[in-house]
mmCIF file of C-alpha atoms (C1' of nucleotides) in Angstrom:
data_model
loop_
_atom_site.group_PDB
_atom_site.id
_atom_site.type_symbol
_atom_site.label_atom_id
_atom_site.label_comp_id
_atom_site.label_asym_id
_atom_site.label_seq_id
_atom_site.Cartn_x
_atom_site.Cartn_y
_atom_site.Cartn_z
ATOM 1 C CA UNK A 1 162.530 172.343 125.688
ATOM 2 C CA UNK A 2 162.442 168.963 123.902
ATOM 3 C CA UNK A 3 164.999 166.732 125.854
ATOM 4 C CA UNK A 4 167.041 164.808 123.257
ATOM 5 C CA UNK A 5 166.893 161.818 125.394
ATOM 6 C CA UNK A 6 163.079 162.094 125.540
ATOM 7 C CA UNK A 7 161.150 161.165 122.743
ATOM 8 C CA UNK A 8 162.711 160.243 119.664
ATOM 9 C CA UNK A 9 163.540 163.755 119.095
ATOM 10 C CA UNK A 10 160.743 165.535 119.264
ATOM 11 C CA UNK A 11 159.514 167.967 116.498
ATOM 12 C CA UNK A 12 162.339 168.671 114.568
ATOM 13 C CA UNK A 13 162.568 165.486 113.968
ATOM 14 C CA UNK A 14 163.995 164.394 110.146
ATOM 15 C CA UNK A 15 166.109 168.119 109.909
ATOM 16 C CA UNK A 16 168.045 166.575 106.804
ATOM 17 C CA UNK A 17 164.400 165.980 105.254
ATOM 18 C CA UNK A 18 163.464 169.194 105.587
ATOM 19 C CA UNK A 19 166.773 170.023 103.821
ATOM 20 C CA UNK A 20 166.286 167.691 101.646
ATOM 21 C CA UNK A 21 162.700 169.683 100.512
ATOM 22 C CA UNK A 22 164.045 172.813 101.088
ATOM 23 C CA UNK A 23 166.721 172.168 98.313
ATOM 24 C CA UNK A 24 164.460 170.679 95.979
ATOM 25 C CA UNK A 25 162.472 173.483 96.081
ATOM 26 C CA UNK A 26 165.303 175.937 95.929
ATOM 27 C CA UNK A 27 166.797 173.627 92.817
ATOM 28 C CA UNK A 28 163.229 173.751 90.835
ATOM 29 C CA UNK A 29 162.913 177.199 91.251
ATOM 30 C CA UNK A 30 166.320 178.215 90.135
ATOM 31 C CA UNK A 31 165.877 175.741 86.944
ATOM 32 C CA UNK A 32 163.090 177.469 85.888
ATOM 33 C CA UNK A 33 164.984 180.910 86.299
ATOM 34 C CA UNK A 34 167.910 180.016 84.644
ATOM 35 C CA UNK A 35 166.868 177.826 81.902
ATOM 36 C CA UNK A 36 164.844 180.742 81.410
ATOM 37 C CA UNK A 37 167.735 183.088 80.604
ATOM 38 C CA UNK A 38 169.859 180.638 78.339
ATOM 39 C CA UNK A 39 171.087 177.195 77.836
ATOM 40 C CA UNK A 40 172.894 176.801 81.201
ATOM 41 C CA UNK A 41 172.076 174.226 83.472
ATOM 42 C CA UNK A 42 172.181 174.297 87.312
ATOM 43 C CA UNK A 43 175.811 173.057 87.925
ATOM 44 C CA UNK A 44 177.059 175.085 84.551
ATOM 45 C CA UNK A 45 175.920 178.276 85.626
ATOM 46 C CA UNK A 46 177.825 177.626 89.296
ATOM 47 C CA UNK A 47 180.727 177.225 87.894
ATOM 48 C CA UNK A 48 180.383 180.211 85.384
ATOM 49 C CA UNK A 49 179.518 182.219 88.886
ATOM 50 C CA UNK A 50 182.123 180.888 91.168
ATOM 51 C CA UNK A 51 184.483 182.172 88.440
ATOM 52 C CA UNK A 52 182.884 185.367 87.285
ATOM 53 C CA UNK A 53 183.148 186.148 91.404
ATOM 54 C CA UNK A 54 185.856 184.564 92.953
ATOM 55 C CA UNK A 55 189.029 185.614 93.045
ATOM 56 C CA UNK A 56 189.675 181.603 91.727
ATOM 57 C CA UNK A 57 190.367 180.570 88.455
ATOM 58 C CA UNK A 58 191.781 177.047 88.295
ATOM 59 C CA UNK A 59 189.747 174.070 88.523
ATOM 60 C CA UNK A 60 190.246 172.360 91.644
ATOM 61 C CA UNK A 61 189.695 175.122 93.924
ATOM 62 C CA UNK A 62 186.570 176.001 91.681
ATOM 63 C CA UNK A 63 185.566 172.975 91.687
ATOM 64 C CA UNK A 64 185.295 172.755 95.725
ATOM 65 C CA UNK A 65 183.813 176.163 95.802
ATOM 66 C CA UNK A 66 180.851 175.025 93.674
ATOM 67 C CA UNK A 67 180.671 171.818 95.571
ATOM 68 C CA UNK A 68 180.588 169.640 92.578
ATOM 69 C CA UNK A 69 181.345 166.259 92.533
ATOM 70 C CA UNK A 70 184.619 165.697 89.984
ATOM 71 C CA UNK A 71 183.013 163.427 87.357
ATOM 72 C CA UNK A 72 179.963 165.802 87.046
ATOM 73 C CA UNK A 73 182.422 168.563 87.178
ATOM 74 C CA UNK A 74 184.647 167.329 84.242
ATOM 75 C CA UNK A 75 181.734 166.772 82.551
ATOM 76 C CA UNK A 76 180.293 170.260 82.766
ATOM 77 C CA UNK A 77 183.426 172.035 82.396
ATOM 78 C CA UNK A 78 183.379 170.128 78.885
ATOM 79 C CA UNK A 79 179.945 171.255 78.092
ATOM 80 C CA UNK A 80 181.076 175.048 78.892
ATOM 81 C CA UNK A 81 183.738 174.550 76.681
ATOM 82 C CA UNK A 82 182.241 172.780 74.150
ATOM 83 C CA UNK A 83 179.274 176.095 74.146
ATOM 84 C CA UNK A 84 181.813 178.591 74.068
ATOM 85 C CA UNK A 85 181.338 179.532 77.728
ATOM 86 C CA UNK A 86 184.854 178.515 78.732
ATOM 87 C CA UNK A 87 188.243 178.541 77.357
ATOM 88 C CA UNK A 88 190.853 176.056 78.816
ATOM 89 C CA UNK A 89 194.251 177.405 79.456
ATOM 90 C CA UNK A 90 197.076 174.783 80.938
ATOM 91 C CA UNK A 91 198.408 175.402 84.226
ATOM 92 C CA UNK A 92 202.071 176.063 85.041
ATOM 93 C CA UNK A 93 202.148 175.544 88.467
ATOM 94 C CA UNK A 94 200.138 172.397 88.196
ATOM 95 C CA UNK A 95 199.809 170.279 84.580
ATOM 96 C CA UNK A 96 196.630 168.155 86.071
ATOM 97 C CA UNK A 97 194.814 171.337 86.787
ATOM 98 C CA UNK A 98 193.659 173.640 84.396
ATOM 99 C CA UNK A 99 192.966 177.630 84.288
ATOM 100 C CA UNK A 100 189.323 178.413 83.710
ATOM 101 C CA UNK A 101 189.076 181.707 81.240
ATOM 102 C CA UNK A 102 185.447 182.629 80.788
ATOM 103 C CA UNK A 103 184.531 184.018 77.496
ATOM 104 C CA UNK A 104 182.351 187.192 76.897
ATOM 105 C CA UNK A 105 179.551 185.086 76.187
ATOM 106 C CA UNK A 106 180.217 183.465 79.673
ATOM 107 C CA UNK A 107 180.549 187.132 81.215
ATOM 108 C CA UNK A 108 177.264 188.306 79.284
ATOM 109 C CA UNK A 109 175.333 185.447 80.719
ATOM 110 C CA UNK A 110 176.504 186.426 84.294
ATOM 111 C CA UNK A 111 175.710 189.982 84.014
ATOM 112 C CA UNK A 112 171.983 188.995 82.814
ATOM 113 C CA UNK A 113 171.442 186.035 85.170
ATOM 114 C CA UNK A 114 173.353 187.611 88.290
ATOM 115 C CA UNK A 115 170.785 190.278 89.328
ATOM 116 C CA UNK A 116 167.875 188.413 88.827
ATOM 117 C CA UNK A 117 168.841 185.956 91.247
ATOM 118 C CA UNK A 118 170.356 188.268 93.403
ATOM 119 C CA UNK A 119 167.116 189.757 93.904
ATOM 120 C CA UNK A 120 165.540 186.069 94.563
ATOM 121 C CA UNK A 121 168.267 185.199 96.940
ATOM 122 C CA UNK A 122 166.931 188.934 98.554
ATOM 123 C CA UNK A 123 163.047 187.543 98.534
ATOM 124 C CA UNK A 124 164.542 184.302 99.872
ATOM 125 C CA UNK A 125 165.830 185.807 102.642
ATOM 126 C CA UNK A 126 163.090 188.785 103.453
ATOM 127 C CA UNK A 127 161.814 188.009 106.292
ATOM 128 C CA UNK A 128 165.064 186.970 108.041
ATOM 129 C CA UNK A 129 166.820 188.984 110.259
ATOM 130 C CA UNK A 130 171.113 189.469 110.049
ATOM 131 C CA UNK A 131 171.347 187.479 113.375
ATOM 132 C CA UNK A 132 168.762 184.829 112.295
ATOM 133 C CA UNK A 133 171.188 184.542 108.691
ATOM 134 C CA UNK A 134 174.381 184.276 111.382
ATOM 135 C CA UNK A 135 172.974 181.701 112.942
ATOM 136 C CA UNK A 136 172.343 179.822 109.465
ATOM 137 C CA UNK A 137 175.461 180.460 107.775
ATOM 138 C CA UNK A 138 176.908 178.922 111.341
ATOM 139 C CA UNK A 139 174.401 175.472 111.460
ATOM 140 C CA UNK A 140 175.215 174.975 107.527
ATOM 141 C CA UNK A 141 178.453 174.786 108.491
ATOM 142 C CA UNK A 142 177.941 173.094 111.682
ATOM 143 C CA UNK A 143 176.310 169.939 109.925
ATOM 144 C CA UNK A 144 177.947 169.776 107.195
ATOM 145 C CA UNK A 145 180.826 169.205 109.159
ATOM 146 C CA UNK A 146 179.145 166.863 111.032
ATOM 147 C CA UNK A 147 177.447 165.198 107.995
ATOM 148 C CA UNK A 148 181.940 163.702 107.024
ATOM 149 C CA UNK A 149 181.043 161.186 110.271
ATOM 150 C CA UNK A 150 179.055 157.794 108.733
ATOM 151 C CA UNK A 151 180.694 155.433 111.008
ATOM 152 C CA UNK A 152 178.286 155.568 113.899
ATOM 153 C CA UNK A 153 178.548 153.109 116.187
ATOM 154 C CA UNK A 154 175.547 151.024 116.325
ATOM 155 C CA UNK A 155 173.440 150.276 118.644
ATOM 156 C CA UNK A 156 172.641 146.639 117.844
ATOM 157 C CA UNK A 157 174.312 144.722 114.869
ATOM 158 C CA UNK A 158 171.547 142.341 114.181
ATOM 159 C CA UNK A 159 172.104 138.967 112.875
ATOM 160 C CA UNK A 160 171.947 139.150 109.512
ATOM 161 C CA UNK A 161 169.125 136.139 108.950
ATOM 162 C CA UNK A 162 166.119 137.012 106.779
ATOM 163 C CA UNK B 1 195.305 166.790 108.219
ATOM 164 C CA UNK B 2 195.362 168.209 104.944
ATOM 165 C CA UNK B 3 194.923 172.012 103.816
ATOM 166 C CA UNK B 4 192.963 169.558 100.924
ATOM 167 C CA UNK B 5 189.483 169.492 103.622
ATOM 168 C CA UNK B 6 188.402 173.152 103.231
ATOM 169 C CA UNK B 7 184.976 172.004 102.257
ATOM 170 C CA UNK B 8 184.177 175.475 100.515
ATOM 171 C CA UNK B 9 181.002 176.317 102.633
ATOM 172 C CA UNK B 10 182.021 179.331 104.676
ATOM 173 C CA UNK B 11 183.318 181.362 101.729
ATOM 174 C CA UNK B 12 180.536 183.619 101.675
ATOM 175 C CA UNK B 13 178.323 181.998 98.679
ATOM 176 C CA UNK B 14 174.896 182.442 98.233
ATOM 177 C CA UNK B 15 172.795 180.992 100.590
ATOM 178 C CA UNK B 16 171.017 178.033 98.199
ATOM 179 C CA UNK B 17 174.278 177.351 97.079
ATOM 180 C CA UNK B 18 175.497 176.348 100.499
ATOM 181 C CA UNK B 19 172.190 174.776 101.204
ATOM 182 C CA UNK B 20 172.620 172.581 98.147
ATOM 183 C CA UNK B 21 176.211 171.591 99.379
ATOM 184 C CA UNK B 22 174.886 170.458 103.037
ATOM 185 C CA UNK B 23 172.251 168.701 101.444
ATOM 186 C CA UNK B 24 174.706 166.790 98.800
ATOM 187 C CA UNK B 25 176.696 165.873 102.432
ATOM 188 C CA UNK B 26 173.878 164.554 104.175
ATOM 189 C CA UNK B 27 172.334 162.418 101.052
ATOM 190 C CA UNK B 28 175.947 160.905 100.899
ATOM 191 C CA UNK B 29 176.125 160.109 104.349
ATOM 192 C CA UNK B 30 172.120 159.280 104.699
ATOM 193 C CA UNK B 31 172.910 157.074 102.154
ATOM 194 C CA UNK B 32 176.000 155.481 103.537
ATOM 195 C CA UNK B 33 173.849 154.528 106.377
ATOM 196 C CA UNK B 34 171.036 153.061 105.217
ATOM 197 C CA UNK B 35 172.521 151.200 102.525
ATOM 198 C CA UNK B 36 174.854 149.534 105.497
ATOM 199 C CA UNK B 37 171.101 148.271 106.924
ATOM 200 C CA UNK B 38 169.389 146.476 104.035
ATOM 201 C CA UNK B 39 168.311 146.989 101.025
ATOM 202 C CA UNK B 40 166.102 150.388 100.877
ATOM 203 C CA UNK B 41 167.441 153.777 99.053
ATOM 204 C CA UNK B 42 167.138 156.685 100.231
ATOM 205 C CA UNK B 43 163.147 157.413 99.103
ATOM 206 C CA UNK B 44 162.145 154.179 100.104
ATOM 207 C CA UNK B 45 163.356 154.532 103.414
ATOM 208 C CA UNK B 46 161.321 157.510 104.002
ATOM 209 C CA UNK B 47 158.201 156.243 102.698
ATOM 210 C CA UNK B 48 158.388 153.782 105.344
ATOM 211 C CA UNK B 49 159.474 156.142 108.102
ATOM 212 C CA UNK B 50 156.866 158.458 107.180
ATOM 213 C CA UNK B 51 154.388 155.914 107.511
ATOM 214 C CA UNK B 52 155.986 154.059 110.854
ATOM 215 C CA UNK B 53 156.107 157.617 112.333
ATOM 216 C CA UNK B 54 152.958 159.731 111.297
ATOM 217 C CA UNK B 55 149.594 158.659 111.558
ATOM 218 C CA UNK B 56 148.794 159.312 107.692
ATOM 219 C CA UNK B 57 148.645 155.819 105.666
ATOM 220 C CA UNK B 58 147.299 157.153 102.202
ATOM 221 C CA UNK B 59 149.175 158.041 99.413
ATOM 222 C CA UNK B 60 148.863 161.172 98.874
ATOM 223 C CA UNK B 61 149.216 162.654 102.513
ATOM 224 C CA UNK B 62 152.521 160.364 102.661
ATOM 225 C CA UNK B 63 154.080 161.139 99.345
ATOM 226 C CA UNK B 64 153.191 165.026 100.678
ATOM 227 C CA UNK B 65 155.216 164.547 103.577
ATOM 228 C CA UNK B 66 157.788 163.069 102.296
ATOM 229 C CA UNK B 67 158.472 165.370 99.821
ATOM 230 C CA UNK B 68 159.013 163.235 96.846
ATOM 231 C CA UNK B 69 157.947 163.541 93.463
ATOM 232 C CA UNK B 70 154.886 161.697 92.079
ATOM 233 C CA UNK B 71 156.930 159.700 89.576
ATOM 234 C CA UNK B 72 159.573 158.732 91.327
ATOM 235 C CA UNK B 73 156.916 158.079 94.822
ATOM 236 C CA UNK B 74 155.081 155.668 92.596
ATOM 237 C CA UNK B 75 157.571 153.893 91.046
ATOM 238 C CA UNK B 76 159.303 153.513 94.640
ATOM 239 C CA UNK B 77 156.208 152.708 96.558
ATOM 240 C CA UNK B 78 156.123 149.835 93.666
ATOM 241 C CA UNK B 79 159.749 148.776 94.788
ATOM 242 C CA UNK B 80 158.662 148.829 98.427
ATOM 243 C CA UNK B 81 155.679 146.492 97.227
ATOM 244 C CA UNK B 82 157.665 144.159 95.507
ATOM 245 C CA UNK B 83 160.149 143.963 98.151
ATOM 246 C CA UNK B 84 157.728 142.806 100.586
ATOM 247 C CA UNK B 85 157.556 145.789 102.916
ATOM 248 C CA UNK B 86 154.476 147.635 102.108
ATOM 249 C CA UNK B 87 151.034 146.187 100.841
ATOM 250 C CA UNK B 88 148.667 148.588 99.099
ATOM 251 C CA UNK B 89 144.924 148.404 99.704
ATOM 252 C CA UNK B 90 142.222 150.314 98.123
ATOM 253 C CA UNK B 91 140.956 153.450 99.387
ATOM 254 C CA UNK B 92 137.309 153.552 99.606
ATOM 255 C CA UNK B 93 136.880 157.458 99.913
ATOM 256 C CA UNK B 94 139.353 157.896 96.692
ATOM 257 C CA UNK B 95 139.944 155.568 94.416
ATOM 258 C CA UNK B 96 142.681 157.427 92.912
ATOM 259 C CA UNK B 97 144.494 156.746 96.245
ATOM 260 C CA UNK B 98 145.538 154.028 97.898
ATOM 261 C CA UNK B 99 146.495 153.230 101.456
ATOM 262 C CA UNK B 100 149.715 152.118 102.652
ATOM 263 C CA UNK B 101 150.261 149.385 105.134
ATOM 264 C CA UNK B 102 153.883 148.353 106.317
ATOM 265 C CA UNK B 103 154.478 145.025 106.910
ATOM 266 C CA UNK B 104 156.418 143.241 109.458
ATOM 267 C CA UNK B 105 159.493 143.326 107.170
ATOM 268 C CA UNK B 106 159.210 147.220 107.321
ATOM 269 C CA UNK B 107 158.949 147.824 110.827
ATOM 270 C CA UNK B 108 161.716 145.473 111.093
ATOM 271 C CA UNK B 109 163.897 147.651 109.380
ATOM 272 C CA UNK B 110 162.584 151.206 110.563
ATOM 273 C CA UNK B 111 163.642 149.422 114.340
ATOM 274 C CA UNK B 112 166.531 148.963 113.516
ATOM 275 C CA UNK B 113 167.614 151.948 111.450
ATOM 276 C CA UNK B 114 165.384 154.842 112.766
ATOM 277 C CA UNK B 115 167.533 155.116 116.230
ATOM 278 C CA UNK B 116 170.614 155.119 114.267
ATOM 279 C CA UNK B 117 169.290 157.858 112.223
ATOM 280 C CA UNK B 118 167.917 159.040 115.218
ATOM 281 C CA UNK B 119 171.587 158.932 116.364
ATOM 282 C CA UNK B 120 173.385 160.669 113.823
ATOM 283 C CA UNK B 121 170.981 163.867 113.821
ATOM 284 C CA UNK B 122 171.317 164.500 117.700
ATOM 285 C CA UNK B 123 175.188 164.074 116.340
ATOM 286 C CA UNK B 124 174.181 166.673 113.575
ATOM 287 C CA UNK B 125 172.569 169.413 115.668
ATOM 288 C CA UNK B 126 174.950 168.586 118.866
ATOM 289 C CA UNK B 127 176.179 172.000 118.743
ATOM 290 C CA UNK B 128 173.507 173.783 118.099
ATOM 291 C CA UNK B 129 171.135 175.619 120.979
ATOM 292 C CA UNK B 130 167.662 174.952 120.852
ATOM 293 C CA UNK B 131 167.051 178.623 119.998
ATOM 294 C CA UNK B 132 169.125 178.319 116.942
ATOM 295 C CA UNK B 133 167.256 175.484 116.361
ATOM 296 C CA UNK B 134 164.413 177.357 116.497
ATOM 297 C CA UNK B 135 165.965 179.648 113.994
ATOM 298 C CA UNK B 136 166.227 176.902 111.452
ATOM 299 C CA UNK B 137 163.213 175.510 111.265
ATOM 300 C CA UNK B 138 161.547 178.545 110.594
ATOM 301 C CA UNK B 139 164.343 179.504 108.175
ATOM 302 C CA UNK B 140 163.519 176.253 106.462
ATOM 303 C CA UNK B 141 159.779 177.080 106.352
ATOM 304 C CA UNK B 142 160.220 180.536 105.213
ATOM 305 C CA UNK B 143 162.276 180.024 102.680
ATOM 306 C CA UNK B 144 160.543 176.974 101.452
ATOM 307 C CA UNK B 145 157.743 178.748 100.829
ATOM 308 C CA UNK B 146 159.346 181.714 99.071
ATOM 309 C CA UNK B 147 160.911 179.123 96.880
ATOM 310 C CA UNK B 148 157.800 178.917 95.342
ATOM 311 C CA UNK B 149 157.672 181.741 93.350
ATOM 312 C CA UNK B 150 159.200 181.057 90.064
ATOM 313 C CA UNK B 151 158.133 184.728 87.982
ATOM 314 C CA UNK B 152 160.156 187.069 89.249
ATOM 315 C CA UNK B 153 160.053 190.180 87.530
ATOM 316 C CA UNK B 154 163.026 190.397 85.582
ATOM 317 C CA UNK B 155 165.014 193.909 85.422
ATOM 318 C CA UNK B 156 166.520 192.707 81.958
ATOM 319 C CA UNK B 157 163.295 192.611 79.345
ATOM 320 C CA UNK B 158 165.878 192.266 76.707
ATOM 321 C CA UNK B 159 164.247 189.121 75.185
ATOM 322 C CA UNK B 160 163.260 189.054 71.924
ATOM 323 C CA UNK B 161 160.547 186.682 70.601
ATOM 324 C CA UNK B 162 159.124 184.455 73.559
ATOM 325 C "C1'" DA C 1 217.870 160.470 93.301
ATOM 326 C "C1'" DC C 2 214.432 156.947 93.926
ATOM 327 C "C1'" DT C 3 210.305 154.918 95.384
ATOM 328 C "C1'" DT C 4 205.839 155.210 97.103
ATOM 329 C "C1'" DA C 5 201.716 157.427 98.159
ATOM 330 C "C1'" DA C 6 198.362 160.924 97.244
ATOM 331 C "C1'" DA C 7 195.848 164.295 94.327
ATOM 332 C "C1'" DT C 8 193.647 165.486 89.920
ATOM 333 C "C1'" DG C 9 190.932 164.755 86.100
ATOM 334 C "C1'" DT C 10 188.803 161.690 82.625
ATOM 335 C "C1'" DT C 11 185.848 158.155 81.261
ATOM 336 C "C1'" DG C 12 182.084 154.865 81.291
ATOM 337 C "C1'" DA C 13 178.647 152.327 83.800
ATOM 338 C "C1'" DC C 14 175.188 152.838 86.844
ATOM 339 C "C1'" DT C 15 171.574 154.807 90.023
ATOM 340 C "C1'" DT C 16 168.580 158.319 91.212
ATOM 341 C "C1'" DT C 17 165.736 162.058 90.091
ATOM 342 C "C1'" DT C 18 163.089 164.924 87.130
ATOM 343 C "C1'" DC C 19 160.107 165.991 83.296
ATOM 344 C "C1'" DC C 20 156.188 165.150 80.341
ATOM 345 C "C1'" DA C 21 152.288 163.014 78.183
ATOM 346 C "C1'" DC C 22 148.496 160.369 79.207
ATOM 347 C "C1'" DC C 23 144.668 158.005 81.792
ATOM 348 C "C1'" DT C 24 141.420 157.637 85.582
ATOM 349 C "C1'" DT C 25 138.895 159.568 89.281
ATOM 350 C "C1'" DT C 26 136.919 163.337 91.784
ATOM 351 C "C1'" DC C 27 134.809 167.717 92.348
ATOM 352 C "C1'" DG C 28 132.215 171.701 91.161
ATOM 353 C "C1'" DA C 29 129.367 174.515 88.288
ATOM 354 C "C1'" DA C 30 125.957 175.192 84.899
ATOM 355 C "C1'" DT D 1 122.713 165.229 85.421
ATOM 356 C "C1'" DT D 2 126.495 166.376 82.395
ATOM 357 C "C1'" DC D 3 130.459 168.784 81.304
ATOM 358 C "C1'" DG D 4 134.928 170.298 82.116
ATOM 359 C "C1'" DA D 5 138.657 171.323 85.153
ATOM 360 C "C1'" DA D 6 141.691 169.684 88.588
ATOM 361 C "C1'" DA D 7 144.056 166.073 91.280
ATOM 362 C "C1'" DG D 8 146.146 161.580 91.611
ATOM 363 C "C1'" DG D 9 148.759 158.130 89.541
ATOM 364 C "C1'" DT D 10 151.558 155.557 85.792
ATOM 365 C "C1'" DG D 11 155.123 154.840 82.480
ATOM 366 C "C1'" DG D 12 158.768 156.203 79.244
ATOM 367 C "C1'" DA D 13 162.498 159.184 78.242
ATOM 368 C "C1'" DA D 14 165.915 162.361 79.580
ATOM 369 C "C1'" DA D 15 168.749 164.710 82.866
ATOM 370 C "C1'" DA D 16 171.383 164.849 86.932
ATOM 371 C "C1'" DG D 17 174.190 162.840 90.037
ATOM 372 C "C1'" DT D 18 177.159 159.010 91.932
ATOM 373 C "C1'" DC D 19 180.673 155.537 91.839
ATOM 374 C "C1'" DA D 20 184.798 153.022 90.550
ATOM 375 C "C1'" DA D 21 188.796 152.256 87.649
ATOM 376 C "C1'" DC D 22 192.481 154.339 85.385
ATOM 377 C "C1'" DA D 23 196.480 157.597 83.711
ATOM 378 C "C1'" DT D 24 199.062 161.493 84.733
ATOM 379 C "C1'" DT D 25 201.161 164.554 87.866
ATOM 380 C "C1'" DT D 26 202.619 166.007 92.279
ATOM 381 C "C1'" DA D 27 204.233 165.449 96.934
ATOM 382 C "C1'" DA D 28 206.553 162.895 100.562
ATOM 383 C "C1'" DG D 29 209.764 159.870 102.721
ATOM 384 C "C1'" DT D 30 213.982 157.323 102.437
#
DNA sequence: ACTTAAATGTTGACTTTTCCACCTTTCGAA
DNA sequence: TTCGAAAGGTGGAAAAGTCAACATTTAAGT
């Protein structure tokens, strides 16, 4: 096995580039699905899913379970609404929050654009076995854990000349 | 600590949903990084480590490796060349191509920040066995590669015109 | 109750990335 | 050889994503 002290980590060197490629070619090829189906873009059709599955309805638990950055989020949301995908209720039991209501347009979209890549997620994932996904689901959430931490300490604080 | 942290991966999303998450985590905190070293972005940085590290020096091969878009790898590799770390000479065998050479500027800077990236992905993977290691890698690979097709047949015909 | 701190969402500026049309060079086939 | 297709690269425009400041609302501590 490839010591970690050894060289500067051996093969698997740059895992966050390869995750970095990985998602860019997961991103392009869910564009060109789902631009495909409608006038949705990438982050408007997560948050149209997160809501047409989840239990969740309000925006900032949505919001986290899409992984969307707030300002991008706000911004979609508006678009959504603005298409007719989304109607904005206020929210008792918070008045900064708001209650996400998606229209049947919103629904129709989801039950056209749902299977199809349901059954890409399915060809995505072919060749993996249930114990090689475990150990996935568990390293996702391993690193991105790990990936909070920026304040490494450093090795050697150079001067700062030139 | 907050209930606020639940960082959403874990609720049993899709797969390139999660995927896009981790790699929206590791950008941010790549980028926290490198910007605390100089004055390279996140592309830049790994033209030049690409180059520093692998023994490929021409465009092409480099720009393959590190997974970045044509554009955006020319108009970087530009930056980098009017920032003093790389100089581009002309290939002889393509003249479409050029090679890359780093100069002392460059592997200035990939001394200084590659073992402190180097540090932060032994802290990303600490956790992780080398088997499940294993597992990634070729999870990456796999489902790179079945990223690539874009025409899945689609249950749902029910477009009109096209 | 009052004050202070934190969370949420909105907005605008900004950076980064992607898309597309075009040009040059290379390669292969007639 | 010549033609045409494909690959590489460039530049402009658009989209996507990030960041920081701000107002409102909520929570917390006194």
């Amino acid at each position: 096995m490839t010591n970690s002290d050894d060289s500067a980590i051996g093969l698997g060197l740059l895992l966050p580039f390869q995750i970095a490629q990985l998602h860019t070619a997961l991103n392009a090829q869910a564009k060109v699905i789902i631009s495909a189906y409608g006038d949705l873009n990438l982050a408007q059709w997560r948050i149209v899913r997160v809501v047409a599955l989840g239990v969740e309805s309000t925006t900032t638990p949505v919001r986290k379970a899409a992984g969307i950055d707030k300002s991008q989020f706000s911004k979609m949301l508006g678009a959504l609404e603005q298409k007719g995908y989304v109607v904005l209720h206020p929210y008792k039991a918070d008045k900064r929050q708001h209650v996400i209501e998606l229209t049947d347009k919103a629904h129709l979209a989801h039950a056209r654009l749902g299977p199809v890549l349901d059954e890409r997620q399915r060809h995505l994932v072919a060749t993996l076995s249930e114990e090689e996904l475990s150990v996935i689901y568990k390293a996702i959430r391993v690193m991105a854990a790990a990936a909070q931490k920026t304040d490494f300490d450093i090795p050697i604080p150079a001067m700062e000349e030139e």
